[in-house]
Coordinates of C-alpha atoms in Angstrom, one line a residue:
Chain A
X1 CA 0.0 0.0 0.0
X2 CA 1.1 3.5 -0.8
X3 CA 2.5 5.0 2.4
X4 CA 1.0 8.4 1.7
X5 CA -2.5 6.8 1.3
X6 CA -2.0 4.7 4.5
X7 CA -1.0 7.8 6.4
X8 CA -3.8 9.9 5.0
X9 CA -6.3 7.2 6.0
X10 CA -5.0 6.9 9.6
X11 CA -5.0 10.8 10.0
X12 CA -8.5 11.1 8.6
X13 CA -9.7 8.2 10.8
X14 CA -8.1 9.9 13.8
X15 CA -9.7 13.2 13.0
X16 CA -13.1 11.4 12.8
X17 CA -12.4 9.8 16.2
X18 CA -11.4 13.2 17.6
X19 CA -14.6 14.7 16.4
X20 CA -16.7 11.9 17.9
X21 CA -15.0 12.3 21.2
X22 CA -15.3 16.0 21.2
X23 CA -19.0 16.1 20.5
X24 CA -20.9 12.9 20.7
X25 CA -19.2 11.3 23.7
X26 CA -19.0 14.7 25.4
X27 CA -22.8 15.0 25.1
X28 CA -23.4 11.6 26.6
X29 CA -21.0 12.2 29.4
X30 CA -22.1 15.8 30.0
X31 CA -25.4 14.7 31.3
X32 CA -23.5 13.2 34.3
X33 CA -21.7 16.4 35.2
X34 CA -24.7 18.5 36.0
X35 CA -25.3 16.5 39.2
X36 CA -21.7 17.4 40.3
X37 CA -21.1 13.8 41.2
X38 CA -18.0 13.8 39.0
X39 CA -15.5 16.4 38.0
X40 CA -14.7 16.9 34.3
X41 CA -11.3 15.2 34.9
X42 CA -13.0 12.2 36.5
X43 CA -15.4 12.0 33.6
X44 CA -12.6 11.9 31.1
X45 CA -10.7 9.2 33.0
X46 CA -13.9 7.1 33.3
X47 CA -14.8 7.7 29.7
X48 CA -11.3 6.6 28.6
X49 CA -11.5 3.3 30.5
X50 CA -15.0 2.4 29.5
X51 CA -14.7 3.7 25.9
X52 CA -11.6 1.4 25.4
X53 CA -13.3 -1.6 27.0
X54 CA -16.5 -1.1 24.9
X55 CA -14.5 -0.7 21.7
X56 CA -12.2 -3.7 22.3
X57 CA -14.9 -6.1 23.6
X58 CA -17.9 -5.3 21.4
X59 CA -16.7 -2.9 18.7
X60 CA -15.8 -5.4 15.9
X61 CA -19.4 -6.2 14.8
X62 CA -20.3 -2.7 13.8
X63 CA -16.8 -2.2 12.3
X64 CA -17.4 -5.1 10.1
X65 CA -20.7 -3.7 9.0
X66 CA -19.3 -0.3 8.0
X67 CA -16.2 -1.9 6.4
X68 CA -17.9 -4.6 4.4
X69 CA -21.5 -4.7 5.2
X70 CA -22.7 -2.0 2.7
X71 CA -20.5 -2.3 -0.3
X72 CA -19.1 -5.7 -1.5
X73 CA -15.4 -4.7 -1.3
X74 CA -14.3 -8.3 -2.2
X75 CA -15.5 -7.8 -5.7
X76 CA -13.8 -4.4 -6.1
X77 CA -10.5 -5.8 -4.6
X78 CA -10.5 -8.3 -7.4
X79 CA -10.3 -5.4 -9.9
X80 CA -7.8 -3.3 -8.0
X81 CA -7.2 -3.0 -4.2
X82 CA -6.1 0.6 -4.8
X83 CA -9.7 1.5 -5.8
X84 CA -10.9 0.4 -2.3
X85 CA -8.1 2.3 -0.6
X86 CA -8.9 5.5 -2.5
X87 CA -12.6 4.9 -2.1
X88 CA -12.3 4.5 1.7
X89 CA -10.1 7.5 2.0
X90 CA -12.7 9.5 0.0
X91 CA -15.4 8.2 2.3
X92 CA -13.7 9.1 5.5
X93 CA -12.7 12.5 4.2
X94 CA -16.3 13.2 3.0
X95 CA -17.7 12.2 6.4
X96 CA -15.1 14.3 8.2
X97 CA -15.9 17.3 6.0
X98 CA -19.6 17.0 6.6
X99 CA -19.2 16.6 10.3
X100 CA -16.9 19.6 10.5
X101 CA -19.4 21.7 8.6
X102 CA -22.2 20.5 10.8
X103 CA -20.3 21.2 14.0
X104 CA -19.5 24.7 12.8
X105 CA -23.2 25.4 12.4
X106 CA -24.3 23.4 15.4
X107 CA -26.4 21.0 13.3
X108 CA -27.5 17.8 14.9
X109 CA -25.8 15.6 12.4
X110 CA -24.7 12.1 13.3
X111 CA -21.2 10.7 12.6
X112 CA -22.7 7.3 12.1
X113 CA -25.1 8.6 9.4
X114 CA -22.2 10.4 7.7
X115 CA -19.9 7.5 7.4
X116 CA -22.7 5.2 6.2
X117 CA -23.7 7.8 3.6
X118 CA -20.1 8.3 2.4
X119 CA -19.4 4.5 2.2
X120 CA -22.6 4.2 0.2
X121 CA -21.3 7.1 -2.0
X122 CA -18.2 5.0 -2.8
X123 CA -20.5 2.1 -3.6
X124 CA -22.4 4.2 -6.1
X125 CA -19.1 5.4 -7.7
X126 CA -18.2 1.7 -8.2
X127 CA -21.5 1.1 -9.8
X128 CA -21.0 4.1 -12.1
X129 CA -17.5 2.9 -13.1
X130 CA -19.0 -0.6 -13.7
X131 CA -16.8 -2.3 -11.0
X132 CA -20.0 -3.7 -9.4
X133 CA -23.6 -4.0 -10.3
X134 CA -26.2 -1.8 -8.7
X135 CA -27.7 -4.9 -7.1
X136 CA -24.4 -5.9 -5.6
X137 CA -24.7 -3.1 -3.0
X138 CA -26.1 -4.7 0.1
X139 CA -29.4 -2.7 0.1
X140 CA -31.0 -5.0 2.7
X141 CA -28.2 -4.2 5.2
X142 CA -28.6 -0.5 4.3
X143 CA -32.3 -0.7 4.9
X144 CA -31.7 -2.4 8.3
X145 CA -29.3 0.3 9.2
X146 CA -31.6 3.2 8.2
X147 CA -34.6 1.5 9.9
X148 CA -32.5 1.2 13.1
X149 CA -31.9 5.0 12.9
X150 CA -35.7 5.5 13.2
X151 CA -36.1 2.7 15.7
X152 CA -33.3 3.5 18.1
X153 CA -34.6 6.9 19.3
X154 CA -38.0 5.5 19.6
X155 CA -36.9 2.5 21.6
X156 CA -34.7 4.8 23.7
X157 CA -37.8 7.0 24.4
X158 CA -40.0 4.1 25.4
X159 CA -37.4 2.5 27.6
X160 CA -36.5 5.8 29.3
X161 CA -40.2 6.5 29.7
X162 CA -40.7 3.1 31.5
X163 CA -37.6 3.5 33.6
X164 CA -38.4 7.0 34.7
X165 CA -42.2 6.0 35.3
X166 CA -40.9 3.2 37.7
X167 CA -38.4 5.6 39.4
X168 CA -41.1 8.2 39.8
X169 CA -43.7 5.7 41.2
X170 CA -41.4 3.7 43.4
X171 CA -39.1 6.5 44.7
X172 CA -40.0 10.1 44.0
X173 CA -43.8 10.1 44.7
X174 CA -43.5 8.0 47.8
X175 CA -40.6 9.7 49.3
X176 CA -40.8 12.4 52.0
X177 CA -37.3 13.4 51.1
X178 CA -36.9 13.9 47.4
X179 CA -33.5 15.6 47.6
X180 CA -32.3 12.4 49.5
X181 CA -33.6 10.2 46.7
X182 CA -31.8 12.3 44.1
X183 CA -28.6 12.1 46.2
X184 CA -28.8 8.3 46.2
X185 CA -29.3 8.3 42.4
X186 CA -26.1 10.3 41.8
X187 CA -24.0 7.1 42.2
X188 CA -26.3 5.1 40.0
X189 CA -25.9 7.9 37.4
X190 CA -22.1 7.6 37.7
X191 CA -22.5 3.9 37.0
X192 CA -24.7 4.6 33.9
X193 CA -22.2 7.2 32.8
X194 CA -19.6 4.3 32.6
X195 CA -22.3 2.1 30.9
X196 CA -22.9 4.8 28.3
X197 CA -19.2 5.3 27.6
X198 CA -18.9 1.5 27.2
X199 CA -21.8 1.3 24.8
X200 CA -20.6 4.3 22.9
X201 CA -17.2 2.6 22.5
X202 CA -18.9 -0.5 21.2
X203 CA -20.8 1.3 18.5
X204 CA -19.3 4.7 17.5
X205 CA -15.6 3.8 17.3
X206 CA -16.4 1.9 14.2
X207 CA -17.4 5.2 12.5
X208 CA -13.8 6.3 12.6
X209 CA -12.0 3.0 12.0
X210 CA -14.4 1.1 9.8
X211 CA -12.9 2.3 6.6
X212 CA -9.4 1.8 7.9
X213 CA -10.2 -1.8 8.9
X214 CA -11.5 -2.5 5.4
X215 CA -8.2 -1.3 3.8
X216 CA -5.7 -2.7 6.2
X217 CA -7.4 -6.1 6.3
X218 CA -7.4 -6.2 2.5
X219 CA -3.7 -5.7 2.4
X220 CA -3.3 -8.5 4.9
X221 CA -2.0 -6.7 7.9
X222 CA -2.3 -8.9 10.8
X223 CA -2.4 -8.3 14.5
X224 CA 0.3 -7.3 16.9
X225 CA 1.1 -9.7 19.8
X226 CA -2.2 -10.8 21.4
X227 CA -4.2 -8.1 19.6
X228 CA -5.9 -8.7 16.3
X229 CA -5.9 -6.0 13.5
X230 CA -9.5 -5.1 14.4
X231 CA -8.5 -4.6 18.1
X232 CA -5.5 -2.5 17.2
X233 CA -7.6 -0.2 15.1
X234 CA -10.4 -0.2 17.7
X235 CA -7.8 0.8 20.2
X236 CA -6.5 3.6 17.9
X237 CA -10.0 4.9 17.4
X238 CA -10.9 4.8 21.1
X239 CA -7.6 6.7 21.9
X240 CA -8.6 9.3 19.3
X241 CA -12.1 9.6 20.8
X242 CA -10.6 10.1 24.3
X243 CA -8.2 12.7 23.0
X244 CA -11.2 14.5 21.4
X245 CA -13.0 14.4 24.7
X246 CA -10.1 15.8 26.7
X247 CA -9.0 18.5 24.2
X248 CA -12.4 19.9 23.1
X249 CA -15.0 17.7 24.6
X250 CA -14.5 19.1 28.1
X251 CA -15.9 22.4 26.8
X252 CA -19.0 20.6 25.5
X253 CA -19.3 18.6 28.8
X254 CA -19.1 21.9 30.7
X255 CA -21.7 23.6 28.6
X256 CA -24.1 20.7 28.6
X257 CA -23.5 19.9 32.3
X258 CA -24.1 23.5 33.4
X259 CA -27.0 24.2 31.2
X260 CA -29.1 21.1 31.7
X261 CA -29.8 21.6 35.4
X262 CA -33.2 19.9 34.9
X263 CA -31.7 16.5 34.2
X264 CA -31.5 15.6 37.9
X265 CA -29.8 12.2 38.8
X266 CA -33.1 10.3 38.6
X267 CA -33.9 11.8 35.2
X268 CA -30.3 11.5 34.0
X269 CA -30.0 7.9 35.2
X270 CA -33.2 7.0 33.3
X271 CA -32.2 8.6 30.0
X272 CA -28.6 7.3 30.1
X273 CA -29.5 3.8 31.1
X274 CA -32.0 3.6 28.3
X275 CA -29.6 5.0 25.8
X276 CA -26.7 2.8 26.7
X277 CA -28.9 -0.3 26.6
X278 CA -30.2 0.5 23.2
X279 CA -26.8 1.3 21.8
X280 CA -25.2 -1.8 23.2
X281 CA -28.0 -4.0 21.9
X282 CA -27.3 -2.5 18.4
X283 CA -23.6 -3.2 18.8
X284 CA -24.4 -6.9 19.4
X285 CA -26.2 -7.2 16.1
X286 CA -23.6 -5.0 14.3
X287 CA -25.9 -2.1 13.5
X288 CA -24.3 1.4 13.5
X289 CA -26.6 3.9 15.2
X290 CA -26.3 7.4 16.6
X291 CA -25.7 7.5 20.3
X292 CA -26.7 11.2 20.4
X293 CA -30.0 10.7 18.6
X294 CA -30.8 7.8 20.9
X295 CA -30.0 10.0 23.9
X296 CA -32.3 12.7 22.5
X297 CA -35.1 10.1 22.2
X298 CA -34.4 8.9 25.8
X299 CA -34.5 12.5 27.1
X300 CA -37.9 13.0 25.4
X301 CA -39.1 9.8 26.9
X302 CA -38.2 11.1 30.4
X303 CA -39.9 14.3 29.5
X304 CA -43.1 12.6 28.5
X305 CA -43.1 10.5 31.6
X306 CA -43.3 13.8 33.6
X307 CA -39.6 14.1 34.4
X308 CA -39.0 17.4 32.7
X309 CA -41.1 20.5 32.9
X310 CA -40.9 20.7 29.1
X311 CA -39.2 19.5 26.0
X312 CA -38.7 21.3 22.7
X313 CA -39.9 19.2 19.9
X314 CA -38.4 21.5 17.3
X315 CA -35.2 19.5 17.8
X316 CA -36.9 16.4 16.5
X317 CA -37.7 18.2 13.3
X318 CA -34.1 19.2 13.0
X319 CA -32.9 15.7 13.6
X320 CA -35.2 14.1 11.2
X321 CA -34.2 16.7 8.6
X322 CA -30.6 15.9 9.3
X323 CA -31.4 12.2 8.6
X324 CA -32.7 13.0 5.1
X325 CA -29.8 15.4 4.4
X326 CA -26.8 13.6 5.8
X327 CA -26.8 10.4 3.8
X328 CA -27.2 12.0 0.3
X329 CA -24.8 14.9 1.2
X330 CA -22.1 12.5 2.5
X331 CA -22.6 10.2 -0.5
X332 CA -22.3 13.0 -3.0
X333 CA -19.3 14.6 -1.2
X334 CA -17.6 11.2 -1.2
X335 CA -18.2 11.0 -5.0
X336 CA -16.8 14.5 -5.5
X337 CA -13.7 13.8 -3.4
X338 CA -13.2 10.4 -5.1
X339 CA -12.5 11.9 -8.6
X340 CA -9.4 14.0 -7.8
X341 CA -8.0 11.2 -5.5
X342 CA -8.6 8.7 -8.3
X343 CA -6.9 10.9 -10.8
X344 CA -3.9 11.3 -8.5
X345 CA -3.5 7.8 -7.3
X346 CA -5.1 5.4 -9.8
Chain B
X1 CA -19.2 30.1 27.2
X2 CA -21.1 30.6 24.0
X3 CA -22.7 27.4 22.5
X4 CA -20.4 27.5 19.5
X5 CA -18.8 24.8 17.3
X6 CA -20.6 22.0 19.1
X7 CA -23.1 19.4 18.2
X8 CA -25.1 19.2 21.4
X9 CA -28.4 18.0 22.8
X10 CA -29.0 21.4 24.5
X11 CA -31.8 22.5 22.2
X12 CA -34.1 19.9 23.4
X13 CA -34.3 21.4 26.9
X14 CA -36.5 24.3 27.7
X15 CA -36.3 26.6 30.8
X16 CA -38.8 25.4 33.4
X17 CA -42.0 27.5 33.2
X18 CA -42.5 26.8 36.9
X19 CA -39.1 28.3 37.8
X20 CA -40.0 31.4 35.7
X21 CA -43.4 31.7 37.5
X22 CA -41.6 31.4 40.9
X23 CA -39.1 34.1 39.9
X24 CA -41.9 36.4 38.8
X25 CA -43.8 35.7 42.1
X26 CA -40.7 36.8 44.0
X27 CA -40.6 40.1 42.2
X28 CA -44.4 40.5 42.9
X29 CA -43.9 39.8 46.6
X30 CA -41.0 42.2 46.8
X31 CA -43.2 44.9 45.2
X32 CA -45.8 44.4 47.9
X33 CA -43.2 44.3 50.6
X34 CA -41.9 47.7 49.5
X35 CA -45.5 49.1 49.4
X36 CA -45.9 48.1 53.0
X37 CA -42.6 49.9 53.8
X38 CA -43.9 52.9 51.8
X39 CA -47.2 53.1 53.6
X40 CA -45.3 53.3 56.9
X41 CA -43.1 56.1 55.7
X42 CA -46.0 57.9 54.1
X43 CA -48.0 57.8 57.3
X44 CA -45.0 59.0 59.3
X45 CA -44.8 61.9 56.9
X46 CA -41.3 61.0 55.5
X47 CA -41.9 62.4 52.0
X48 CA -38.5 61.8 50.5
X49 CA -38.3 58.2 51.5
X50 CA -41.9 57.8 50.3
X51 CA -40.9 59.1 46.9
X52 CA -37.8 56.9 46.8
X53 CA -40.0 53.8 47.5
X54 CA -42.5 54.9 44.8
X55 CA -39.7 54.8 42.3
X56 CA -38.4 51.4 43.6
X57 CA -42.0 50.0 43.3
X58 CA -42.2 51.4 39.7
X59 CA -39.0 49.7 38.8
X60 CA -40.0 46.4 40.4
X61 CA -43.3 46.4 38.6
X62 CA -41.6 47.1 35.3
X63 CA -39.2 44.1 36.0
X64 CA -42.2 41.9 36.7
X65 CA -43.7 43.0 33.4
X66 CA -40.5 42.2 31.5
X67 CA -40.4 38.8 33.2
X68 CA -44.0 38.2 32.1
X69 CA -43.0 39.0 28.5
X70 CA -40.0 36.7 28.7
X71 CA -42.2 33.9 30.0
X72 CA -44.3 34.1 26.9
X73 CA -41.1 33.8 24.8
X74 CA -40.1 30.5 26.4
X75 CA -43.2 28.8 25.3
X76 CA -43.3 28.6 21.5
X77 CA -45.6 26.0 19.9
X78 CA -42.8 23.5 19.5
X79 CA -42.4 23.3 23.3
X80 CA -44.4 20.6 25.1
X81 CA -44.8 21.2 28.8
X82 CA -46.5 19.3 31.6
X83 CA -49.1 22.0 32.2
X84 CA -51.6 23.7 30.0
X85 CA -49.9 26.8 28.5
X86 CA -53.1 28.9 28.6
X87 CA -53.7 28.1 32.2
X88 CA -50.2 29.2 33.0
X89 CA -50.6 32.4 31.1
X90 CA -53.8 33.2 33.0
X91 CA -52.0 32.5 36.2
X92 CA -49.1 34.7 35.2
X93 CA -51.5 37.5 34.2
X94 CA -53.3 37.3 37.6
X95 CA -50.0 37.2 39.5
X96 CA -48.8 40.2 37.6
X97 CA -51.9 42.0 38.6
X98 CA -50.8 41.9 42.2
X99 CA -47.8 44.0 41.3
X100 CA -50.0 46.4 39.2
X101 CA -52.3 47.0 42.1
X102 CA -49.2 47.7 44.4
X103 CA -48.0 50.2 41.9
X104 CA -51.4 51.9 41.6
X105 CA -51.5 52.1 45.4
X106 CA -48.0 53.6 45.5
X107 CA -48.9 56.3 42.9
X108 CA -52.2 57.1 44.6
X109 CA -50.6 57.5 48.0
X110 CA -48.2 60.2 46.8
X111 CA -51.1 62.4 45.4
X112 CA -52.0 63.7 48.8
X113 CA -50.0 64.4 52.0
X114 CA -51.0 62.4 55.1
X115 CA -51.2 65.3 57.6
X116 CA -54.9 65.3 58.1
X117 CA -55.3 61.5 58.4
X118 CA -56.5 60.8 62.0
X119 CA -54.3 58.5 64.1
X120 CA -56.9 55.7 64.5
X121 CA -57.3 55.6 60.7
X122 CA -53.5 55.5 60.3
X123 CA -53.4 52.6 62.7
X124 CA -56.1 50.7 61.0
X125 CA -54.5 51.3 57.5
X126 CA -51.3 49.8 58.9
X127 CA -53.2 46.8 60.2
X128 CA -55.0 46.4 57.0
X129 CA -51.7 46.4 55.2
X130 CA -50.3 43.8 57.7
X131 CA -53.2 41.5 57.0
X132 CA -52.7 41.8 53.2
X133 CA -49.0 41.1 53.8
X134 CA -50.0 37.9 55.7
X135 CA -51.9 36.9 52.7
X136 CA -49.1 37.6 50.2
X137 CA -46.5 35.8 52.4
X138 CA -48.8 32.7 52.6
X139 CA -48.8 32.9 48.8
X140 CA -45.1 33.2 48.8
X141 CA -44.8 29.9 50.7
X142 CA -47.2 28.2 48.3
X143 CA -45.0 29.3 45.4
X144 CA -41.9 28.0 47.1
X145 CA -43.6 24.6 47.4
X146 CA -44.0 24.4 43.7
X147 CA -40.4 23.4 43.5
X148 CA -41.2 20.2 45.5
X149 CA -44.2 19.5 43.4
X150 CA -42.0 19.7 40.2
X151 CA -39.2 17.6 41.9
X152 CA -41.6 14.7 42.3
X153 CA -43.0 15.1 38.8
X154 CA -46.4 16.3 40.1
X155 CA -47.0 13.6 42.6
X156 CA -50.6 13.6 44.0
X157 CA -49.3 13.8 47.6
X158 CA -47.2 16.9 46.9
X159 CA -50.0 18.6 45.0
X160 CA -52.5 17.7 47.8
X161 CA -50.1 19.1 50.3
X162 CA -49.7 22.4 48.4
X163 CA -53.4 22.7 47.6
X164 CA -54.2 22.2 51.3
X165 CA -52.4 25.5 52.1
X166 CA -54.6 27.5 49.8
X167 CA -57.8 27.7 51.9
X168 CA -55.7 29.5 54.6
X169 CA -54.8 32.2 52.2
X170 CA -58.5 32.5 51.1
X171 CA -59.5 32.8 54.8
X172 CA -57.0 35.6 55.2
X173 CA -58.4 37.3 52.2
X174 CA -61.9 37.1 53.7
X175 CA -60.5 38.6 56.9
X176 CA -59.0 41.4 54.9
X177 CA -62.4 42.1 53.2
X178 CA -64.1 42.2 56.6
X179 CA -61.4 44.5 58.1
X180 CA -61.7 46.8 55.1
X181 CA -65.3 47.5 56.1
X182 CA -64.1 48.3 59.6
X183 CA -61.5 50.8 58.4
X184 CA -64.0 52.4 56.1
X185 CA -66.4 52.8 59.0
X186 CA -63.7 54.4 61.2
X187 CA -62.8 56.7 58.2
X188 CA -66.3 57.9 57.8
X189 CA -66.5 58.7 61.5
X190 CA -63.9 61.4 60.6
X191 CA -65.4 62.6 57.4
X192 CA -66.0 66.1 58.7
X193 CA -62.3 66.5 59.8
X194 CA -60.8 65.2 56.6
X195 CA -63.3 66.5 54.1
X196 CA -64.6 64.8 50.9
X197 CA -61.3 64.8 49.0
X198 CA -59.4 63.3 51.9
X199 CA -62.0 60.6 52.4
X200 CA -62.0 59.8 48.7
X201 CA -58.2 59.6 48.7
X202 CA -58.1 57.2 51.7
X203 CA -61.1 55.1 50.4
X204 CA -59.2 54.3 47.2
X205 CA -56.0 53.5 49.2
X206 CA -58.0 51.1 51.3
X207 CA -59.5 49.6 48.1
X208 CA -56.1 49.1 46.7
X209 CA -54.6 47.5 49.8
X210 CA -57.6 45.2 50.0
X211 CA -57.4 44.4 46.3
X212 CA -53.9 43.0 46.8
X213 CA -55.4 40.3 49.0
X214 CA -58.3 39.7 46.5
X215 CA -55.9 39.4 43.6
X216 CA -53.6 37.0 45.6
X217 CA -56.6 34.8 46.4
X218 CA -57.6 34.8 42.8
X219 CA -54.1 33.8 41.7
X220 CA -53.9 30.8 44.1
X221 CA -57.4 29.8 42.9
X222 CA -56.0 29.6 39.3
X223 CA -53.0 27.7 40.6
X224 CA -55.2 25.2 42.4
X225 CA -57.2 24.6 39.2
X226 CA -53.9 24.0 37.2
X227 CA -52.5 21.6 39.8
X228 CA -55.7 19.6 40.3
X229 CA -55.8 19.0 36.6
X230 CA -52.6 17.0 37.1
X231 CA -54.0 14.7 39.7

């Protein structure tokens, strides 16, 4: 493999990981800081440990889906492995570009949706060049992924609704000392903060390293010592995410933690537990979903169960719009980036 | 820190309308507290302090008005809250009315000097004000309890506990009404000394002070209706 291409891939993957840590993981962890149970430093340490554990233990399923689940890379490799390398670089650059733009304008765009969209863009390029047939793209997998994007916030909302309903009935309503109940839930919230970092590691690290895995595996790079190639890349992605969290994410944590005073420990626990459960379940079946969007669904669930004085449903409109925009935009951007790269490297 | 260059979930959260109502109520209670102080100063003939307090009351009422307008801003159609928006706006309007009455009383007070007010009328005016203050401070306690109601996500027990405090405020308001009649009787006993204009001035002052209790009772009545809907 061309060293320049390999380096570009690693850098782009690392940038994606940084962005995921700086925004998505920071949001998920920020909901634990409002209760003042943990300092930002402690949050970063906990997130690092559990993000790594989640990535290493359960991250390979989703990585496999992003790397090879959507586009039949084996068929393209037969024509030229360089096409796959350039395609994956274009995909990761397109996703990074779109994520950067979205972050600049505070748009609720998902890194998962971006990378899936851009990998699909590469698939369409291959169809246009005649490397594969249109029907070769694994549309059924793509449909499952997209369906899970709709389903995951809904399931998150229902689960959070049920959890908070139980917490409210069993503890808040019956208690003579509500602040005492909230205090006890602080530690449960700390535990769910670890759970959410673990779940995030199991699903979102793949967004950054999925394309890298596809390429490095294709060139036959093996593991290192006891670690397999997938584990090495997952480790790399998780480190990138933790660096993102500690270099920029702490600002997001601080903003989210200080602003969302309404998400008391009982409410935070319900939303985080529901989110982490839904995300982890998707990691088991290898479906890449958005942790942030699931968290939004869960927060709405807590709100509907009476946990919040109010929720702004405008954000749902924005998120749904972002679903419809992200995939085509990322796909088209990937196609646009592919042409100059192909001209240069192929 | 400005919310810049971030993809965050912040936009989903809205400021608590109950917190906003409680903040507004604090401003209203402060306005009435100042009116009580102003009445004391007025009856003692301390003109400069009376004028200062009138200005303070004007400012407080203006602040309460601004808070009312901000409250309407935090509830666009896209926001779904636990309570009926129209009910909350009715309540806010009624609560704001207390500050308006206090301001009217403050203005009216300054229109005529207190020199010819007989001492027994002065004493009864002070007592009437104290009774209205008792009513408004009962109301202040009820508003503080809203926080507990919200913390339990509107548990029936907490709502019941809060609602049970309301009849005491209504009883105080009734007592204010009764005492108003007593003050008026005392006032008319002095009509020859004070003259028609003096009587009219004090009658309206009595009305305004009594209206504070009436408006407070009206506000808690709306609050009770809002909360009972949640049970």
